[in-house]
Structures are given as C-alpha cells and as structure tokens.
XYZ file of C-alpha atoms in Angstrom:
709
model
C 123.728 33.275 51.793
C 126.532 30.777 51.788
C 124.034 28.078 50.190
C 123.305 30.652 47.610
C 127.464 30.738 47.373
C 127.919 27.180 47.211
C 124.998 26.871 44.375
C 126.483 29.522 42.202
C 130.162 27.791 42.512
C 128.683 24.797 41.761
C 127.095 26.125 38.402
C 130.137 28.145 37.563
C 132.730 24.937 37.787
C 130.314 22.690 36.101
C 129.991 25.110 33.111
C 133.732 25.718 33.193
C 134.323 22.357 32.568
C 131.451 21.902 29.566
C 133.409 25.198 27.906
C 137.003 23.291 28.664
C 136.011 19.918 26.998
C 134.028 21.758 24.463
C 136.682 23.573 23.317
C 139.432 20.883 23.452
C 137.190 18.742 21.199
C 136.177 21.881 18.881
C 139.896 22.373 18.332
C 140.660 18.814 17.611
C 137.828 18.346 15.032
C 139.309 21.700 13.660
C 142.918 20.297 13.219
C 141.416 16.929 11.922
C 139.484 19.704 9.227
C 142.842 21.665 8.109
C 144.524 18.297 7.619
C 142.459 16.747 5.126
C 141.992 20.635 3.593
C 144.794 20.000 1.235
C 144.106 16.690 0.253
C 140.448 17.620 -0.612
C 141.686 20.235 -2.503
C 143.798 18.287 -4.585
C 141.331 15.758 -5.054
C 138.883 17.597 -6.411
C 141.108 19.391 -8.479
C 142.115 15.781 -9.986
C 138.451 15.205 -10.559
C 138.056 18.240 -12.851
C 141.134 18.143 -14.762
C 140.560 14.613 -15.465
C 137.369 15.092 -17.534
C 138.538 18.523 -18.978
C 141.871 16.572 -20.145
C 139.929 13.746 -20.830
C 137.573 15.928 -23.897
C 140.901 17.593 -24.824
C 142.954 14.540 -25.790
C 139.870 13.190 -27.686
C 139.737 16.463 -29.822
C 143.856 16.371 -29.751
C 143.365 12.422 -31.107
C 141.119 13.209 -33.746
C 144.031 15.430 -35.473
C 142.898 18.878 -34.495
C 146.313 21.294 -33.398
C 145.972 22.549 -30.101
C 146.163 26.214 -31.816
C 143.038 25.656 -33.516
C 140.834 24.405 -30.560
C 137.497 26.672 -30.545
C 135.006 27.345 -27.393
C 137.485 26.504 -25.396
C 137.506 29.284 -22.951
C 133.155 28.933 -22.517
C 133.970 24.945 -22.204
C 136.326 25.725 -19.394
C 134.383 28.405 -17.579
C 131.501 25.881 -17.529
C 133.708 23.344 -15.227
C 134.392 26.759 -13.238
C 131.225 27.260 -12.294
C 129.995 24.146 -11.397
C 132.898 24.536 -8.460
C 132.453 27.410 -6.651
C 135.851 26.887 -5.228
C 138.049 27.210 -8.455
C 139.616 30.547 -9.145
C 141.026 29.528 -12.528
C 141.031 27.370 -15.196
C 144.258 27.894 -17.742
C 145.439 25.848 -20.553
C 149.408 26.739 -21.420
C 151.552 25.427 -24.267
C 154.407 23.509 -23.985
C 156.327 25.860 -23.526
C 154.448 27.398 -20.832
C 152.836 30.212 -22.649
C 149.031 31.048 -21.625
C 146.351 29.434 -24.671
C 143.455 30.155 -22.417
C 142.373 31.147 -19.330
C 138.915 31.606 -17.515
C 138.149 32.763 -13.512
C 138.647 35.721 -11.275
C 142.202 34.782 -10.354
C 143.504 34.034 -13.989
C 145.290 37.370 -13.317
C 146.757 36.682 -10.425
C 147.902 33.243 -12.100
C 148.850 34.943 -14.798
C 151.300 37.456 -12.637
C 152.971 33.959 -10.701
C 153.254 32.580 -14.641
C 155.257 35.401 -15.588
C 157.533 35.518 -12.404
C 158.284 31.922 -13.316
C 156.491 31.063 -10.143
C 154.677 27.881 -11.300
C 155.927 24.640 -11.380
C 155.940 22.973 -14.969
C 155.635 19.220 -15.304
C 158.362 17.386 -16.813
C 156.367 16.854 -20.297
C 159.882 14.641 -21.350
C 159.194 12.345 -18.409
C 155.618 12.284 -19.387
C 155.954 11.487 -23.154
C 158.765 8.761 -22.394
C 156.774 7.161 -19.671
C 153.217 7.280 -20.562
C 150.392 5.178 -18.076
C 149.402 2.378 -20.384
C 146.173 3.210 -19.934
C 146.495 6.709 -21.087
C 145.692 7.908 -17.454
C 148.518 11.144 -16.740
C 147.014 11.788 -13.645
C 150.638 10.414 -11.488
C 152.519 13.177 -13.453
C 150.267 15.862 -11.910
C 151.924 17.933 -9.345
C 150.502 20.234 -7.183
C 151.746 23.388 -4.954
C 150.056 26.455 -2.658
C 150.725 29.801 -4.526
C 149.035 32.744 -2.175
C 146.171 30.866 -1.180
C 145.639 29.247 -4.216
C 146.109 25.363 -4.342
C 147.919 25.150 -8.178
C 147.569 21.529 -10.223
C 149.089 21.010 -13.120
C 147.976 18.199 -15.083
C 149.626 17.366 -18.536
C 147.954 16.349 -22.026
C 150.301 14.394 -23.831
C 149.157 13.031 -27.140
C 150.959 11.106 -29.671
C 152.147 13.480 -32.531
C 150.475 16.630 -30.873
C 152.409 19.388 -29.034
C 152.217 18.772 -25.558
C 149.859 20.902 -23.159
C 149.436 21.831 -19.331
C 145.993 22.289 -17.674
C 146.544 24.557 -14.564
C 143.789 24.003 -12.084
C 143.810 26.810 -9.219
C 141.523 26.081 -6.459
C 140.794 29.159 -4.248
C 141.530 28.408 -0.581
C 138.723 31.233 -0.198
C 135.744 29.093 0.016
C 137.627 26.287 2.088
C 138.491 29.404 4.782
C 134.327 30.449 4.456
C 133.734 26.628 5.423
C 136.203 26.476 8.128
C 134.504 29.876 9.522
C 130.918 28.531 9.371
C 132.315 25.613 11.096
C 133.997 27.614 13.496
C 131.179 29.680 14.404
C 128.724 26.650 14.148
C 130.711 25.205 17.131
C 130.690 28.857 19.126
C 126.659 28.477 19.188
C 126.599 25.032 20.146
C 128.686 25.988 23.004
C 126.835 28.986 23.789
C 124.020 27.284 23.510
C 125.071 24.003 25.801
C 126.180 26.734 28.306
C 122.842 28.058 28.706
C 121.018 25.320 28.695
C 123.151 23.659 31.161
C 123.105 26.587 33.016
C 119.153 26.632 33.198
C 119.090 22.296 33.918
C 121.523 22.644 36.633
C 119.421 25.351 38.262
C 116.438 23.083 38.125
C 118.210 20.108 39.759
C 119.779 22.129 42.583
C 116.168 23.754 43.504
C 114.572 20.476 43.194
C 117.044 18.499 45.045
C 118.438 20.970 47.698
C 116.809 24.440 47.779
C 113.231 23.391 47.801
C 113.916 21.044 50.666
C 115.924 23.394 52.411
C 113.182 25.679 51.968
C 110.161 23.298 52.630
C 111.988 22.389 55.673
C 112.638 25.777 56.869
C 108.701 26.693 56.672
C 108.320 23.367 58.832
C 110.750 24.438 61.366
C 109.066 27.914 61.459
C 105.790 26.522 62.256
C 107.381 24.057 65.130
C 108.935 26.850 66.408
C 105.590 28.533 66.338
C 103.790 25.514 68.068
C 102.598 23.853 65.279
C 103.608 19.671 65.328
C 100.517 18.927 63.353
C 102.132 18.793 59.666
C 105.396 16.841 58.462
C 107.217 17.279 55.281
C 106.829 15.747 51.954
C 110.299 13.705 51.169
C 111.378 15.241 48.131
C 115.412 16.680 46.835
C 118.289 13.773 46.457
C 119.341 11.317 49.525
C 121.121 14.077 51.771
C 118.065 16.143 51.682
C 115.662 13.508 52.113
C 117.526 11.709 54.709
C 117.051 15.205 56.598
C 113.689 16.053 55.751
C 112.577 11.935 57.240
C 114.490 12.825 60.717
C 112.464 15.673 60.615
C 109.337 13.728 60.212
C 110.449 11.113 62.842
C 110.760 13.966 65.399
C 107.052 15.339 64.601
C 105.621 12.063 64.854
C 107.827 11.444 67.908
C 106.608 14.369 69.464
C 102.960 13.497 68.468
C 103.331 10.117 70.316
C 104.248 11.450 73.385
C 101.527 13.662 73.340
C 99.316 10.993 72.691
C 100.756 8.748 75.434
C 101.006 11.437 78.331
C 97.062 11.835 77.434
C 96.518 8.533 77.523
C 98.828 7.982 80.762
C 96.371 11.623 82.203
C 92.726 9.740 81.343
C 94.212 6.332 83.305
C 95.030 8.950 86.237
C 91.879 10.429 86.457
C 90.169 7.417 87.060
C 91.938 7.056 90.355
C 91.475 10.352 91.560
C 89.382 13.879 90.959
C 92.519 16.115 92.622
C 95.445 14.540 90.756
C 92.977 14.711 87.080
C 92.411 18.333 87.325
C 95.659 19.191 88.114
C 96.970 17.039 85.033
C 94.070 18.644 83.150
C 95.500 21.846 83.913
C 99.160 21.075 83.016
C 97.924 19.928 79.770
C 95.709 22.919 78.500
C 98.809 25.097 79.443
C 100.759 22.656 77.100
C 98.122 22.740 74.122
C 98.023 26.217 74.752
C 101.602 26.812 73.388
C 101.892 24.115 71.019
C 99.078 22.174 68.713
C 99.674 18.475 68.200
C 98.015 16.238 65.451
C 98.191 12.488 66.855
C 97.046 9.949 63.993
C 95.762 12.904 61.879
C 99.197 14.610 60.869
C 99.175 16.914 57.385
C 101.510 17.187 55.161
C 103.222 19.926 54.014
C 104.670 20.263 50.223
C 107.101 22.361 48.443
C 106.089 25.312 46.827
C 106.950 25.305 43.037
C 109.676 28.453 43.243
C 110.632 30.509 40.352
C 113.931 28.606 39.631
C 112.470 25.147 38.852
C 109.092 26.896 36.833
C 111.272 29.105 34.857
C 113.204 25.432 33.183
C 109.915 24.013 30.897
C 108.799 27.918 30.314
C 112.944 27.938 28.925
C 112.226 24.730 26.657
C 109.254 25.512 25.345
C 110.767 29.469 23.724
C 114.322 27.185 23.061
C 111.428 25.429 20.733
C 109.216 27.985 19.596
C 112.384 30.006 18.503
C 113.953 27.340 16.430
C 112.142 28.521 13.253
C 112.566 32.060 13.454
C 115.338 32.430 11.482
C 114.278 30.579 8.656
C 110.542 31.669 8.643
C 110.754 34.232 5.692
C 112.928 32.004 3.835
C 110.721 28.656 4.244
C 107.759 30.579 3.530
C 109.071 31.840 0.178
C 109.736 28.104 -0.335
C 106.007 27.379 -0.485
C 103.326 27.510 -3.286
C 101.773 31.019 -2.471
C 97.850 30.640 -3.912
C 98.221 34.436 -3.042
C 98.921 35.109 -6.661
C 97.740 38.496 -6.038
C 99.636 39.599 -3.530
C 103.393 40.396 -3.562
C 105.636 38.005 -3.166
C 107.611 40.047 -0.317
C 103.786 40.623 1.031
C 102.718 36.813 0.909
C 106.110 35.707 2.765
C 105.039 38.300 5.931
C 101.582 36.778 6.047
C 102.659 33.778 8.240
C 104.317 35.816 11.131
C 101.863 38.512 11.134
C 99.181 35.627 11.504
C 101.148 33.931 14.110
C 101.328 37.618 16.220
C 97.521 37.866 15.438
C 96.330 35.147 16.932
C 98.819 35.366 19.863
C 96.686 38.490 20.209
C 93.476 37.211 20.260
C 94.340 34.095 22.208
C 95.862 35.985 24.936
C 92.833 36.944 26.420
C 91.347 33.654 25.959
C 94.266 32.083 28.130
C 93.654 34.561 31.151
C 90.291 33.488 31.315
C 91.282 29.700 31.535
C 94.093 30.120 33.759
C 91.570 31.700 36.817
C 89.172 28.504 36.218
C 91.598 25.700 35.811
C 95.116 26.893 36.894
C 98.469 27.420 35.199
C 99.534 23.868 34.664
C 96.477 22.646 33.309
C 96.678 25.547 30.891
C 100.170 24.853 30.261
C 99.336 21.148 29.082
C 96.595 22.362 27.061
C 98.644 25.213 25.494
C 100.854 21.830 24.765
C 98.599 20.579 22.141
C 98.207 22.654 19.750
C 101.922 23.884 19.935
C 103.053 20.476 19.123
C 100.140 20.092 16.428
C 101.121 23.676 15.180
C 105.093 22.536 14.243
C 104.159 18.877 13.044
C 102.143 20.938 10.257
C 104.449 23.483 9.910
C 107.350 20.849 8.727
C 104.422 18.839 6.870
C 103.265 22.131 5.158
C 102.657 22.010 1.014
C 101.712 25.478 0.618
C 101.694 28.710 1.748
C 98.021 28.481 2.799
C 98.819 25.442 4.968
C 101.604 27.190 6.431
C 99.954 30.088 7.615
C 97.148 27.922 9.303
C 100.099 25.854 11.345
C 101.309 28.712 12.428
C 98.230 30.287 13.512
C 97.503 26.754 15.834
C 101.149 27.142 17.280
C 100.223 30.627 18.294
C 97.126 29.727 20.306
C 99.662 27.546 22.100
C 102.537 29.838 22.482
C 99.554 32.091 24.056
C 98.072 29.691 26.792
C 101.638 28.424 27.597
C 103.119 32.060 28.154
C 99.751 33.930 29.781
C 100.386 30.162 32.001
C 103.700 30.963 33.394
C 103.321 34.580 33.696
C 100.230 33.738 35.868
C 102.148 31.600 37.836
C 105.520 33.310 38.067
C 102.832 36.284 39.780
C 101.604 33.931 42.267
C 104.915 33.185 43.619
C 106.186 36.170 43.077
C 103.207 37.369 45.719
C 104.965 35.548 48.220
C 107.989 38.085 47.893
C 110.835 39.622 46.363
C 107.951 40.254 43.123
C 110.947 42.098 41.174
C 113.513 39.145 41.555
C 110.852 36.704 40.503
C 109.097 38.391 37.372
C 112.777 39.332 36.465
C 113.569 35.200 36.551
C 110.465 34.724 34.002
C 112.269 37.264 31.288
C 115.284 35.747 32.129
C 114.041 32.637 30.600
C 112.439 34.033 27.472
C 115.458 35.736 26.561
C 117.298 33.082 26.952
C 115.325 30.276 25.388
C 115.399 32.994 22.242
C 118.741 32.966 22.249
C 119.323 29.086 22.650
C 116.296 28.701 19.923
C 117.381 31.316 16.999
C 120.894 30.476 17.492
C 120.991 26.306 17.083
C 118.122 26.544 14.832
C 119.966 27.801 11.809
C 122.127 25.160 12.073
C 119.929 22.175 13.195
C 118.254 23.684 9.579
C 121.085 23.956 7.780
C 122.044 19.951 8.537
C 118.855 18.246 8.975
C 116.270 20.497 6.773
C 113.019 22.801 7.565
C 111.020 20.275 8.200
C 113.422 18.090 10.386
C 113.795 21.307 12.787
C 110.156 21.860 13.031
C 109.894 18.688 14.185
C 112.492 18.796 16.752
C 110.723 22.221 17.566
C 107.826 20.195 18.227
C 109.512 17.432 20.463
C 110.918 19.731 22.847
C 107.248 21.165 23.141
C 106.743 17.636 24.463
C 109.199 17.855 26.964
C 108.546 21.108 27.970
C 104.586 19.822 28.726
C 106.394 16.679 30.586
C 108.136 19.003 33.243
C 105.514 21.568 33.585
C 103.079 18.615 34.772
C 106.052 17.479 37.419
C 106.921 20.804 38.692
C 103.982 23.059 38.805
C 100.773 22.922 40.751
C 97.809 21.359 40.017
C 95.981 25.066 41.129
C 92.969 26.550 40.300
C 93.150 29.750 41.644
C 89.863 32.093 40.397
C 90.148 35.086 38.657
C 88.408 37.735 40.633
C 85.112 38.533 39.425
C 85.762 41.581 38.527
C 88.503 41.464 36.112
C 86.055 40.930 33.235
C 84.784 44.178 33.851
C 88.296 45.787 34.026
C 88.859 45.794 30.627
C 87.008 48.946 29.723
C 88.251 50.571 32.677
C 91.471 50.140 31.714
C 91.121 52.266 28.178
C 89.338 55.031 30.195
C 92.513 54.970 32.500
C 94.903 54.812 29.455
C 92.917 57.474 27.816
C 93.093 59.533 30.904
C 96.529 59.264 31.392
C 98.466 61.218 27.808
C 101.798 60.666 29.597
C 100.700 56.797 29.832
C 99.562 56.737 25.886
C 103.013 58.475 25.298
C 104.789 55.617 26.506
C 102.512 52.974 24.071
C 102.150 55.237 21.378
C 105.914 56.333 21.128
C 107.857 53.822 22.583
C 106.281 50.187 22.884
C 104.721 49.829 19.255
C 107.165 51.065 17.584
C 109.525 48.995 19.434
C 107.454 46.020 18.824
C 107.437 47.264 14.922
C 111.145 47.460 14.424
C 111.674 43.632 16.268
C 108.741 41.385 13.919
C 109.661 44.252 11.307
C 113.157 43.991 10.512
C 114.756 41.101 13.235
C 112.002 38.459 12.063
C 111.227 39.295 9.075
C 113.600 41.490 7.167
C 117.012 40.013 7.978
C 116.194 36.441 6.906
C 115.532 37.611 3.458
C 117.851 40.423 3.180
C 120.772 38.470 4.549
C 119.630 35.884 1.834
C 119.560 37.955 -1.078
C 123.073 38.819 0.002
C 124.152 34.763 -0.374
C 124.717 35.176 3.242
C 124.585 31.024 4.467
C 121.725 30.010 6.731
C 124.133 29.676 9.853
C 125.147 33.223 9.767
C 121.739 34.271 9.484
C 120.597 32.675 12.559
C 123.717 34.075 14.787
C 122.881 37.324 13.245
C 118.984 37.314 14.218
C 120.723 35.853 17.748
C 122.800 39.015 18.376
C 119.026 40.694 18.627
C 118.324 38.715 21.970
C 122.009 39.021 23.388
C 122.392 42.605 22.965
C 118.861 42.252 25.029
C 120.555 40.480 27.895
C 123.522 42.389 27.955
C 121.219 45.635 28.312
C 118.701 44.361 30.424
C 119.888 44.730 33.844
C 121.429 48.051 32.857
C 118.417 49.312 31.860
C 116.716 47.862 35.196
C 119.083 49.513 37.236
C 118.654 53.109 35.873
C 115.265 52.513 36.801
C 115.357 50.802 40.169
C 118.393 53.260 41.296
C 118.567 56.446 39.309
C 114.580 56.599 38.426
C 115.630 57.375 34.772
C 112.352 56.188 32.313
C 112.233 59.033 29.574
C 116.113 58.465 28.966
C 116.182 54.620 28.157
C 113.256 54.556 26.732
C 114.711 57.480 24.400
C 117.591 55.348 23.830
C 115.191 52.038 22.897
C 114.449 54.243 19.604
C 117.505 56.421 19.089
C 119.645 53.254 19.630
C 118.464 50.891 16.271
C 117.913 54.393 13.901
C 121.946 54.492 14.347
C 122.686 50.845 13.365
C 120.456 51.297 10.921
C 121.718 54.247 9.268
C 124.812 52.605 9.296
C 123.324 49.980 6.943
C 124.396 51.516 3.529
C 127.846 52.172 4.522
C 128.470 48.478 5.411
C 128.615 45.222 3.858
C 125.117 43.461 4.081
C 126.096 41.178 6.664
C 127.895 43.168 8.577
C 125.436 45.877 8.605
C 122.442 43.846 9.952
C 124.342 42.244 12.331
C 125.097 46.133 13.587
C 122.095 46.858 13.362
C 119.892 43.805 14.838
C 122.221 44.163 17.726
C 121.997 47.779 18.260
C 118.264 47.142 18.075
C 118.665 44.283 20.974
C 120.740 46.914 23.285
C 118.054 49.610 22.525
C 115.110 47.381 23.691
C 117.458 45.633 26.798
C 117.799 49.421 28.259
C 114.680 50.689 27.723
C 112.227 47.736 28.304
C 112.384 47.669 31.948
C 112.413 51.141 32.607
C 108.994 51.509 30.484
C 107.545 48.405 32.516
C 108.909 50.232 35.612
C 107.462 54.082 34.574
C 103.703 52.404 34.459
C 103.989 51.782 38.807
C 105.415 55.339 38.518
C 102.931 57.172 37.128
C 100.219 55.391 38.999
C 100.612 56.873 42.734
C 98.058 56.927 45.833
C 96.142 53.803 47.264
C 94.599 52.117 44.040
C 97.831 52.583 42.490
C 98.231 49.025 41.952
C 95.235 48.455 40.772
C 96.104 50.756 38.272
C 99.124 49.890 37.629
C 98.104 46.455 36.848
C 95.307 47.518 34.109
C 97.747 49.715 32.872
C 100.218 47.058 32.541
C 97.556 44.873 30.644
C 96.637 47.838 28.063
C 100.545 47.749 27.556
C 100.956 44.315 26.661
C 98.165 44.686 24.314
C 99.728 47.666 22.784
C 102.711 45.746 22.073
C 101.229 43.072 20.430
C 99.531 45.551 17.844
C 102.880 46.584 17.094
C 104.126 42.808 16.541
C 100.914 42.765 13.867
C 101.959 45.995 11.927
C 106.021 45.539 11.778
C 105.624 42.045 9.230
C 103.174 44.455 7.290
C 105.232 47.635 7.171
C 108.139 45.824 6.325
C 106.496 43.821 3.091
C 105.543 46.980 2.179
C 108.579 48.404 2.424
C 110.428 45.866 0.885
C 107.656 45.410 -2.348
C 108.012 49.253 -2.732
C 111.786 50.257 -2.113
C 113.840 46.904 -1.688
C 115.585 45.387 0.951
C 118.347 47.831 2.005
C 115.840 50.768 2.106
C 113.316 48.952 4.114
C 115.792 48.094 6.756
C 116.582 51.972 6.929
C 113.125 52.801 7.592
C 112.048 50.188 9.654
C 115.065 51.170 11.906
C 114.428 55.275 11.578
C 110.809 54.679 12.545
C 111.316 54.144 16.145
C 113.950 56.767 16.052
C 111.734 59.438 14.974
C 109.122 57.807 17.860
C 111.981 58.233 20.615
C 112.198 62.179 19.514
C 108.437 62.341 19.564
C 108.274 60.861 23.227
C 111.045 62.744 24.440
C 109.059 65.795 23.693
C 106.028 64.468 25.055
C 107.661 63.673 28.336
C 108.774 67.429 28.835
C 105.827 69.075 27.358
C 103.274 67.230 28.829
C 101.155 68.183 31.893
C 102.850 66.544 34.650
C 99.397 66.470 36.540
C 97.996 63.355 35.208
C 98.928 60.580 36.802
C 102.687 61.358 38.075
C 104.677 64.790 38.526
C 107.400 63.882 36.215
C 108.884 60.825 33.859
C 112.315 61.300 34.377
C 115.045 62.200 36.274
C 114.457 62.918 40.372
C 111.765 60.324 41.117
C 109.212 60.285 43.424
C-alpha cells in the first residue's frame, strides 16, 4: 500500500508540474498574441484602405466628381467579403456625411457617426502637406469603438472634394481565433496530462513495480524452500542492485550446498558410520529445501496490466486521430459511386471499417490461440500502418474505403491480442480491476486521439495526420515487442464448436436477447451514427471550425470516462443493471431533443456529451448483467459465450449506425437525422425497461434489477 501511495504521489506531482508549466507558457503565448492583435488589425485595415483609396483616387483624378461615382457599394462590398473580419467599409465626404457604405456593422457606425464619436483626420493638414509620392498612409488614424477598430484614411485629390474612407475591423473574428487558440491549448494540455500519466505508469511499472513483484515471487519460493532459481535483473539502478543482491544470496547458498555435498563425499570415504549420519542430515535438508548448484533457473517478470496498457493506449491514440475529420475527408475525395446519394457515399469508409473489424475479429482470436498475443499484435500493426498511409494518399473514395478496410484488419488483430493478454493477466487475480485497465486505456487513447487529431489536421492537413497515425502505430508495435511475452497459449479445442452453442444459449435467454437487441445494438447505432458520422458533417455545415468539431466529438469519451465508474459502482455494489442500461438510451434521447432549441455547436456538444455519459453509466452494468444471468456450476462458461455473442452483436450496431445516419441525412437533413439517431436508443431503452419487468424470470436469473442474487 505504501508503494502504491508513493507511486500515486509521484504521478500527481509530475502531472501538477506539467500543468503549471503548460499554463504559464500558454498565458505568455496568449499575452503575446493579444499584444500583436491591434497592430495586426491596423495593418490589415491599411492594406484594404490603400487598395480602395488608390482606385477612388484614380477616378477622382480623371475629373469625375465624388457624388457622381457609380457602383461604389458593390465595389466596397467585394473587398469586405474578401476579408471577413471587416465589419463595414464606409466613404464619407469632407463634411463627415455618409456617401456610401456596406457591411453588417454599418448601422453601428452610423450611430457612432451621429453621436460624433468617430475621429476625423485633419484634411486641411493633409491638403497642405501631401506626401511626395501620393501615399497618404501616414495621415490615417485608428481608434477602438465598441469592439470595432476604426481606421480613417483620407483621400485628397487636387481640384476635388476631399473624402474619408473608414474601415471597421471587427474584433469578433480575432476573438474567435483567440478562443480557438485557447481551446487548442487546453486540448494540448489534456492530451499531455493523459499521455504523461500513461507513460509514467509504464515507467513506474517497468522500473519499480515489476522488479519488486518479481522479487516478491522469488522470496516466496525461497520461503517455501526453493533455491533453484535466480531472477532476471530489470528495473532502475536501485531495483537492479536489490535483484543482484538476491541472486548473489541464492548462488551463495547453492555454492555452500555444493561444498557441503563435496565434503560429505570426502568423509564418506573415511568411515561408513559418519557417511550415514551426514547422509541423513543432507536428506533432511533437501526435504525442506531444493537446490540446483551449477544449473540455476531464472525467473522473469510477468508483464502486468500497467505495462501492457501503454502499447494499447498508443495504438488507439493513433487509430482515433482521423476520427474527427473522416467524413469531411471522404467528402473531399472524388466518388465513383455517382448512383449513390453523396451523404450515403461519405459514410462508406466508416461502414467498411466496422464490417472489416467484425469479420477479422474471429480470425484474430484464432491466431492468438496459435502464435500468442505479442505476435498477433505485431502482425496486426502491419496492415494498420499500411492502411493509414494509403488513406493519407487516397486519390478517390474507393481507395479510401480499401485503406480503411486494411486498417480495420490491423485494428481487429491488435485489439483481440490485447484483450487476450489482459484476460491472461487477469487470471492471476483481480480480474475486474485488470479488465478495467483495458477499458481505461481504450477510452484514454480515444480522448487523446479525437482531441489532438482535429488540431493536427487543422495545422498539418489530412494527409500528414494519417502519416502521424502510421508512425504512432510503429511506436506501439515496438513497445509491444518489448513488454509483451512471446507466448503461444493454445485455445481449447472445443472453442471452435462453441460458436453454435452461443447462439442456442442466447436464444434460450429472452432477458439476454433484450439486452442485446434493445441495449447493445441501439447504443452502437447512436455512437457510430451520430458521433463518428453525423456530428462532423452537421457541424461543418454550421461553419464550425475543425478543431471545434474535434473538441465536440471528444466530449463523448470524456463523458464516458466520468460516468463509467459510477455505472460500475451501481452494478457491483447495488446490483442495479436495468436502471443504468435504461439511462444508456434515455440520456442520448434527452440530449437529442434539445438539439432544435440550441445553437448547432452547443446543441451537438450537449447531445454528444449526454451520449457519452449514458454509455458510461450503462456499459459496465450491461457487461456485469451477463454473468448475473448465468448462475450454476456452468455459469462461467455460459457467461463467456454470451459475452462473445454480445460483442459480435455490438459490431452489427456499429455497421448499422453510419448507414442509418446516411439515409436519415439524405432524406431529412442533418438536424432531423441527429434527432432521430438520439431517439432510437431512447425508444429502445423504454422497451428494455418493459422487457426487464415483464419477461419471465426463470430463464437464467430471477431478476435483472434491484436486489441482486
């Protein structure tokens, strides 16, 4: 316990230092950005004013009176539309009266003009001292008025009435940029903290926990009388020194035993009685202790969950990098599927990915049983890297679909390899806690990938983001080759025949089928249909920036991460299964119902967050309900079969989600599609609650909610 508290304290200390340092650098960067804001606005306004003024000056120099200039408003509006930060462009006569003006902020400018709050250049000074080259930029003046930076530019032509051009640069566009930068900083901070946390856990496990665990196992063997093994020297300098000292003690004892037996043989040659007495003593010693002088074995560290979670975290991080922009990327590529609605065609890469994962997962399980978790991880990394590279280089939608299928094969192999490894480690004890580590690694990797992927794509482009993802997969594979054991655990021979029994067992369990049909499948439909497919398209149509889209999608994983422990507590301590599973569908429905009443960005943020919280509450109880449905001596095998069936059914929901979302998008539009995708799990949750109360309770468990077994 003390070691665990010290490790937690060290992790918290490092994370705190990282957070403080990042916040300090972020604040300094924002201060510098703000200091440059006004000069930047003035330079942009001067550049636009110079172009407009030069054209007007040429017209006035030709002798055209200022009040007879034509098509001035369209001319001014063309400049304003080229620079969205301009709130208005106005042309005033020498007396300060408005002649021409365009822009959404023009009424506010007229009000300030009437109130005589707008500063005017001294036209008499300009006329008396014109620049030799005709450039009057030095005569312009700028001032801030109610969130608008107004720049007044005098236009003076000999023989013509002097004019003043006013350019109003709205600070809203710059405020939006600052907001995006601030959010990007928070996203980078979040990813840094989570990544640092994962890396620290790995380093502590490798340098401290694994050596001490190995030493503890070795000491237990010595206490039991087994002096036949030394330990592998791993860890940090201090840990390595302790392990070397232990190995020295074991070798010393074995050498002493070897000298003892040698002396006993010498004495035996001198007298029979002494030899018999020494033989009895050595026999009594070897009954209690075992020695292996000259042929000592070696104990190696078992790869714990803490070390194995890091390769999985990095791999999921890489896979989730393109998630936030995948529909946008697919929509930007030429599509040969002209006979399909564009909304449906955009969803094909996501659907193809899910289908390929569903098909390749059983193959991954077959390979794990024959070549081991580490080899399957390394095997799966190859198509994963290839898929990311090909996706980044895709020239049309067909190539992108093929690339995502290849990447999906790698994803299926890697995830099934990690699941198998975590199950093997969990068999040593604390099964629930170990499997929770697997879930946390996936959720943390998803949060980091979704969050930083949009930022990277916004800065480097789609293609480079795919290349970064491929590089991270290589890093994950190298780390897995280091920490995962080269095992070759065999799958039981009857496993191949158990697929059919899983179907038969599921068909005999109406309550379990209710969980699958009304809980698991609708949840995946909402996840893949709304979060991964519809949300990027819906927000892009509302002109939301790419980083903001990534932040919105990321809220699903954050909501799930926050709520998953609450759901596990409800299942483990309160034996509540039905209520959290109902909330898994009702919360997304409630979030979707708020969509029509909110700004698109805020509404989708609420809907995605509600979906994540609902899934966090219901996921653990849904899995925990399956063993609760399987009492009896054969319950553990039945639970394993039904859990596998449940996972396969979830793949069906994952496949249906983008398809349903595409059909709804093509027929009803993005707002209605999002609403219906939220209502599907809500309606299923109501039916699930009714099924939980009405179905007969004799099938596999007396009740699904409340009192427990």
